[in-house]
Tab-separated table of C-alpha atoms in Angstrom:
chain	number	residue	atom	x	y	z
D	1	MET	CA	-43.302	-9.224	-37.572
D	2	SER	CA	-43.324	-12.393	-35.756
D	3	ILE	CA	-43.201	-12.768	-31.891
D	4	HIS	CA	-40.087	-14.584	-32.378
D	5	VAL	CA	-38.396	-11.937	-34.410
D	6	ARG	CA	-39.511	-9.038	-31.810
D	7	THR	CA	-38.280	-11.171	-28.908
D	8	SER	CA	-34.844	-11.515	-30.609
D	9	ARG	CA	-34.620	-7.801	-31.339
D	10	ALA	CA	-35.667	-6.919	-27.720
D	11	ILE	CA	-32.832	-9.399	-26.358
D	12	VAL	CA	-30.183	-7.691	-28.854
D	13	LEU	CA	-31.415	-4.414	-27.579
D	14	LEU	CA	-31.208	-5.130	-23.964
D	15	THR	CA	-27.772	-6.861	-24.410
D	16	MET	CA	-26.460	-3.484	-26.216
D	17	VAL	CA	-27.859	-1.561	-23.283
D	18	ALA	CA	-26.213	-3.762	-20.817
D	19	LEU	CA	-22.956	-3.539	-22.450
D	20	ALA	CA	-23.108	0.291	-22.718
D	21	MET	CA	-23.948	0.470	-18.971
D	22	ALA	CA	-21.169	-1.914	-18.118
D	23	GLY	CA	-18.739	0.579	-20.226
D	24	CYS	CA	-20.013	3.510	-18.305
D	25	VAL	CA	-19.658	1.826	-14.951
D	26	SER	CA	-16.244	0.685	-15.793
D	27	SER	CA	-14.866	3.922	-17.279
D	28	SER	CA	-16.463	5.852	-14.205
D	29	LEU	CA	-14.685	3.491	-11.762
D	30	GLN	CA	-11.548	3.925	-13.549
D	31	ALA	CA	-11.691	7.643	-13.410
D	32	ILE	CA	-12.288	7.539	-9.751
D	33	HIS	CA	-9.304	5.614	-9.164
D	34	ASP	CA	-7.141	7.977	-11.586
D	35	ASN	CA	-8.558	10.785	-9.505
D	36	TYR	CA	-7.564	9.325	-6.298
D	37	ARG	CA	-3.972	8.430	-7.536
D	38	SER	CA	-3.519	12.178	-8.757
D	39	GLU	CA	-4.705	13.649	-5.492
D	40	PHE	CA	-2.568	11.148	-3.400
D	41	GLN	CA	0.420	11.884	-5.647
D	42	SER	CA	0.191	15.549	-5.390
D	43	GLN	CA	0.533	15.387	-1.631
D	44	LEU	CA	3.539	12.992	-1.869
D	45	GLY	CA	5.413	15.312	-4.275
D	46	ARG	CA	6.132	17.632	-1.239
D	47	VAL	CA	8.244	14.879	0.613
D	48	SER	CA	11.828	14.951	-0.410
D	49	ALA	CA	13.568	12.331	1.493
D	50	ILE	CA	12.891	9.208	3.864
D	51	THR	CA	15.632	8.372	6.200
D	52	LYS	CA	13.636	6.361	8.846
D	53	ALA	CA	10.422	4.547	9.240
D	54	GLU	CA	8.194	7.322	10.382
D	55	GLN	CA	8.881	9.423	7.295
D	56	GLY	CA	7.605	6.738	5.109
D	57	ALA	CA	4.000	7.013	6.457
D	58	ALA	CA	1.347	8.820	4.667
D	59	SER	CA	-0.028	11.778	6.693
D	60	LEU	CA	-2.639	13.476	4.640
D	61	LYS	CA	-5.841	15.544	5.140
D	62	ALA	CA	-9.350	14.439	4.154
D	63	GLU	CA	-9.625	17.853	2.215
D	64	GLN	CA	-6.983	16.740	0.047
D	65	PHE	CA	-9.383	14.230	-1.696
D	66	PRO	CA	-12.155	16.531	-2.823
D	67	VAL	CA	-12.506	15.225	-6.266
D	68	THR	CA	-12.330	11.485	-5.451
D	69	LEU	CA	-14.811	11.814	-2.620
D	70	ALA	CA	-17.171	13.809	-4.658
D	71	ALA	CA	-16.889	11.330	-7.355
D	72	ILE	CA	-17.407	8.459	-5.040
D	73	ALA	CA	-20.776	10.051	-3.819
D	74	LYS	CA	-21.970	10.661	-7.367
D	75	PHE	CA	-21.099	7.143	-8.596
D	76	ARG	CA	-23.104	5.776	-5.648
D	77	GLN	CA	-25.977	7.747	-6.712
D	78	ASP	CA	-25.694	6.887	-10.310
D	79	TYR	CA	-25.005	3.075	-9.875
D	80	PRO	CA	-26.603	2.054	-6.419
D	81	ASN	CA	-27.261	-1.508	-7.714
D	82	GLN	CA	-23.701	-2.062	-9.101
D	83	ASP	CA	-22.406	-4.264	-6.159
D	84	ASP	CA	-18.969	-5.086	-7.636
D	85	ALA	CA	-18.063	-1.445	-8.408
D	86	ASN	CA	-19.552	-0.104	-5.012
D	87	LYS	CA	-17.170	-2.806	-3.496
D	88	HIS	CA	-14.189	-1.287	-5.334
D	89	ILE	CA	-15.006	2.343	-4.332
D	90	THR	CA	-15.517	1.081	-0.452
D	91	VAL	CA	-11.958	-0.313	-0.552
D	92	LEU	CA	-10.908	3.114	-1.946
D	93	GLU	CA	-12.685	4.946	1.026
D	94	ALA	CA	-10.800	2.721	3.359
D	95	MET	CA	-7.630	3.556	1.833
D	96	ILE	CA	-8.581	7.353	1.926
D	97	TYR	CA	-9.451	6.968	5.598
D	98	LEU	CA	-6.303	5.113	6.331
D	99	GLN	CA	-4.140	7.831	4.487
D	100	THR	CA	-5.848	10.564	6.456
D	101	GLN	CA	-5.298	8.802	9.890
D	102	ARG	CA	-9.230	8.004	10.466
D	103	TYR	CA	-8.161	4.468	11.527
D	104	GLY	CA	-11.645	3.558	12.950
D	105	HIS	CA	-13.392	4.795	9.848
D	106	ALA	CA	-10.764	2.709	7.636
D	107	ARG	CA	-11.469	-0.485	9.799
D	108	LEU	CA	-15.333	0.094	9.243
D	109	ALA	CA	-14.934	0.685	5.675
D	110	ALA	CA	-12.748	-2.268	5.212
D	111	SER	CA	-15.207	-4.531	7.259
D	112	VAL	CA	-18.128	-3.421	4.967
D	113	ALA	CA	-16.161	-4.163	1.781
D	114	GLY	CA	-15.047	-7.553	3.162
D	115	GLY	CA	-18.888	-8.241	4.145
D	116	MET	CA	-19.772	-7.877	0.513
D	117	GLN	CA	-19.353	-11.631	-0.228
D	118	GLY	CA	-21.308	-11.537	-3.382
D	119	ALA	CA	-19.376	-8.910	-5.114
D	120	SER	CA	-15.985	-9.265	-6.657
D	121	LEU	CA	-12.963	-7.089	-6.850
D	122	ASN	CA	-11.848	-8.970	-9.746
D	123	THR	CA	-14.472	-7.885	-12.328
D	124	TYR	CA	-12.660	-4.971	-13.739
D	125	GLY	CA	-9.429	-5.374	-15.450
D	126	GLY	CA	-5.968	-3.680	-15.308
D	127	GLY	CA	-4.845	-2.093	-12.101
D	128	LEU	CA	-8.159	-2.236	-10.304
D	129	THR	CA	-7.605	-5.774	-9.238
D	130	ARG	CA	-5.016	-4.228	-6.879
D	131	ASP	CA	-8.273	-3.439	-4.681
D	132	GLU	CA	-8.404	-7.240	-3.701
D	133	LEU	CA	-4.782	-6.878	-2.398
D	134	PHE	CA	-5.491	-3.868	-0.746
D	135	LEU	CA	-8.491	-5.264	0.994
D	136	GLN	CA	-6.541	-8.186	1.996
D	137	ALA	CA	-3.915	-6.124	3.485
D	138	LEU	CA	-6.589	-4.007	5.279
D	139	LEU	CA	-8.393	-6.916	6.786
D	140	VAL	CA	-5.463	-9.173	7.771
D	141	ASN	CA	-4.492	-8.716	11.598
D	142	PRO	CA	-2.184	-7.255	12.107
D	143	GLY	CA	-2.255	-5.545	8.890
D	144	MET	CA	-1.994	-2.166	6.905
D	145	ILE	CA	-4.048	-0.147	9.356
D	146	ASP	CA	-2.059	-1.342	12.342
D	147	ALA	CA	1.175	-0.560	10.588
D	148	TRP	CA	0.272	3.171	9.544
D	149	GLU	CA	-1.025	3.499	13.361
D	150	ILE	CA	2.440	2.357	14.444
D	151	LEU	CA	4.300	4.594	11.900
D	152	LEU	CA	2.577	7.724	13.318
D	153	PRO	CA	5.405	10.454	14.069
D	154	GLY	CA	5.786	10.281	17.921
D	155	ASP	CA	5.416	6.505	18.276
D	156	THR	CA	7.822	5.362	20.991
D	157	LEU	CA	9.272	1.896	21.298
D	158	GLN	CA	7.565	-0.091	24.223
D	159	ASP	CA	8.006	-3.594	25.630
D	160	GLY	CA	6.451	-6.351	23.369
D	161	ASP	CA	6.549	-3.917	20.262
D	162	GLU	CA	9.071	-6.114	18.514
D	163	GLU	CA	6.648	-9.052	18.236
D	164	LEU	CA	3.922	-6.687	16.719
D	165	TYR	CA	6.397	-5.168	14.356
D	166	ARG	CA	7.460	-8.524	13.067
D	167	GLN	CA	3.807	-9.993	12.915
D	168	THR	CA	2.745	-6.880	10.893
D	169	ALA	CA	5.623	-6.874	8.567
D	170	ASP	CA	5.198	-10.715	8.039
D	171	SER	CA	1.500	-10.615	7.292
D	172	LEU	CA	1.897	-7.772	4.632
D	173	ALA	CA	4.951	-9.291	3.209
D	174	LYS	CA	3.083	-12.508	2.645
D	175	ILE	CA	0.320	-10.583	0.574
D	176	ALA	CA	2.899	-8.630	-1.333
D	177	MET	CA	5.131	-11.393	-2.207
D	178	ALA	CA	2.450	-14.011	-3.139
D	179	ASP	CA	3.183	-15.095	-6.685
D	180	ALA	CA	5.693	-12.261	-7.013
D	181	ASP	CA	7.313	-14.125	-9.984
D	182	ASN	CA	4.291	-13.544	-12.160
D	183	VAL	CA	3.740	-9.862	-11.140
D	184	PRO	CA	4.885	-7.085	-13.737
D	185	ALA	CA	7.848	-4.993	-12.598
D	186	GLY	CA	6.408	-1.690	-11.047
D	187	ASP	CA	3.049	-3.060	-9.999
D	188	GLY	CA	1.805	-0.176	-8.071
D	189	GLY	CA	-0.631	-2.356	-5.670
D	190	ARG	CA	1.802	-4.786	-4.483
D	191	ALA	CA	4.524	-2.071	-4.119
D	192	TYR	CA	2.715	-0.046	-1.803
D	193	ILE	CA	1.995	-3.159	0.528
D	194	ALA	CA	5.624	-4.128	0.131
D	195	ALA	CA	6.841	-0.719	1.112
D	196	THR	CA	4.484	-0.682	4.277
D	197	ALA	CA	5.922	-4.095	5.273
D	198	ALA	CA	9.492	-2.770	4.695
D	199	LEU	CA	8.869	0.281	6.916
D	200	MET	CA	7.665	-2.149	9.610
D	201	ARG	CA	10.876	-4.185	9.048
D	202	MET	CA	12.759	-0.858	9.729
D	203	LYS	CA	10.890	-0.489	13.084
D	204	GLU	CA	11.591	-3.819	14.039
D	205	MET	CA	15.294	-3.270	13.264
D	206	ASP	CA	15.195	0.023	15.239
D	207	TYR	CA	13.632	-1.828	18.246
D	208	ARG	CA	16.294	-4.579	18.242
D	209	ILE	CA	19.231	-1.990	17.826
D	210	VAL	CA	17.919	0.054	20.777
D	211	LEU	CA	17.806	-2.870	22.950
D	212	GLU	CA	21.281	-3.839	21.882
D	213	LYS	CA	22.748	-0.325	22.489
D	214	SER	CA	20.952	-0.382	25.891
D	215	LYS	CA	23.595	-2.820	27.045
D	216	LEU	CA	26.135	-0.033	26.892
D	217	LYS	CA	24.672	1.371	30.059
D	218	LYS	CA	25.681	-1.865	31.881
D	219	PRO	CA	28.870	-2.202	33.985
D	220	ASN	CA	31.957	-3.111	31.758
D	221	PRO	CA	29.891	-3.493	28.464
D	222	ASP	CA	31.473	-5.239	25.613
D	223	LYS	CA	31.322	-2.351	23.440
D	224	ASP	CA	32.866	-4.259	20.285
D	225	ALA	CA	30.713	-7.206	20.531
D	226	ILE	CA	27.630	-4.647	20.857
D	227	ASN	CA	28.775	-2.743	17.866
D	228	LYS	CA	29.118	-5.983	15.747
D	229	GLU	CA	25.632	-7.047	16.610
D	230	VAL	CA	24.352	-3.649	15.584
D	231	ILE	CA	26.046	-3.831	12.265
D	232	ARG	CA	24.805	-7.584	11.720
D	233	LEU	CA	21.234	-6.320	12.642
D	234	LYS	CA	21.374	-3.391	9.944
D	235	GLN	CA	22.687	-6.000	7.397
D	236	GLU	CA	20.139	-8.530	8.142
D	237	TYR	CA	17.232	-6.243	7.991
D	238	GLY	CA	18.780	-4.316	5.079
D	239	LYS	CA	18.642	-7.501	3.211
D	240	LYS	CA	15.035	-8.154	4.098
D	241	ILE	CA	13.878	-4.717	2.893
D	242	GLU	CA	15.881	-5.016	-0.293
D	243	GLU	CA	14.293	-8.367	-1.100
D	244	LEU	CA	10.711	-6.962	-0.191
D	245	MET	CA	11.244	-4.231	-2.670
D	246	LYS	CA	13.107	-5.404	-5.399
D	247	PRO	CA	10.308	-7.502	-7.311
D	248	HIS	CA	8.302	-4.508	-7.411
D	249	LEU	CA	10.593	-1.917	-8.944
D	250	THR	CA	11.270	-1.576	-12.649
D	251	PRO	CA	14.890	-2.313	-13.964
D	252	ILE	CA	15.514	1.565	-14.257
D	253	GLU	CA	14.554	2.134	-10.666
D	254	LEU	CA	16.576	-0.664	-9.415
D	255	GLY	CA	19.861	0.761	-11.272
D	256	ALA	CA	19.113	4.357	-10.114
D	257	ALA	CA	21.595	6.321	-8.170
D	258	ASP	CA	20.291	7.989	-4.930
D	259	ASN	CA	20.636	11.537	-6.514
D	260	ASP	CA	18.499	10.928	-9.473
D	261	ALA	CA	15.905	8.567	-7.903
D	262	GLN	CA	13.419	11.325	-7.623
D	263	GLU	CA	13.443	11.852	-11.454
D	264	LEU	CA	12.643	8.431	-12.179
D	265	SER	CA	8.827	8.743	-12.274
D	266	GLU	CA	6.325	11.639	-12.803
D	267	TRP	CA	4.797	10.373	-9.589
D	268	ALA	CA	6.379	10.736	-6.318
D	269	ILE	CA	5.254	7.555	-4.652
D	270	ARG	CA	7.617	5.737	-6.927
D	271	TYR	CA	10.660	7.828	-5.578
D	272	ARG	CA	9.407	6.471	-2.181
D	273	TYR	CA	9.600	3.075	-3.187
D	274	VAL	CA	13.095	3.395	-4.757
D	275	ARG	CA	14.219	5.365	-1.480
D	276	ILE	CA	12.967	2.717	0.813
D	277	TYR	CA	14.776	0.000	-1.545
D	278	LYS	CA	18.047	2.222	-1.422
D	279	ILE	CA	17.842	2.317	2.469
D	280	GLY	CA	17.713	-1.572	2.471
D	281	GLN	CA	20.647	-1.695	0.084
D	282	HIS	CA	22.810	0.582	2.441
D	283	LEU	CA	21.789	-1.171	5.420
D	284	ARG	CA	22.859	-4.597	3.897
D	285	MET	CA	26.304	-2.916	3.324
D	286	ALA	CA	26.745	-1.288	6.773
D	287	THR	CA	29.928	-1.321	8.340
D	288	GLU	CA	29.241	0.830	11.358
């Protein structure tokens, strides 16, 4: 057998091994993301309603992701040199930290992922490209980490918060709505970011309504003018919330009634998106 033939066969063999390895990495990465979604959704299923911004915030515990965290650790052991894949799971780690209220860890993980300049988040197809969107939302300032800190139950309105709410909502909305016309209905990554931006709009609205109603404490307040302004604010922000969520919901979700919204999807997070959209719809039509 000639050297040329042996070399050609070796190249073919190496190519086959590389393709097999790529397939293993891709399937393992997909399995990790599927585990994460399953564990995340199982906790959201316990939430039955959202009536204000704070109730939309994810407040989970680290031990609620045992399968995902174990799979991430094993993946790093098995594929230490797969830079692209490891960037994906570092973003995922940041999301887990975010949703379990470990905001310092979330910022660190996002920073590490952002520093992996030679690695791409667009290598693997399908839904995994949403990791690029998540990383953008995690790194932008103010962004998604700031939003979830703000949405913690017990957060109180303070002077200057309105601008922070507005800036956070603006930066997240920009990411969620970029090229929205070409995004498939029901895209999960953009819907998550849009929902976070919508909750920040609710916080911004709440702040402005509190300021407006505080005028009632002044001598001889114009109650009619104040009430009209409160209604106008509800309508204004309702429209903003509705417009944020609409591109990311399916036609069935958009047409759902409040009482059957929870049956729209096997995953509770879709109900949350529909509920936020419905809140916007009701605010837009507010009359009191």
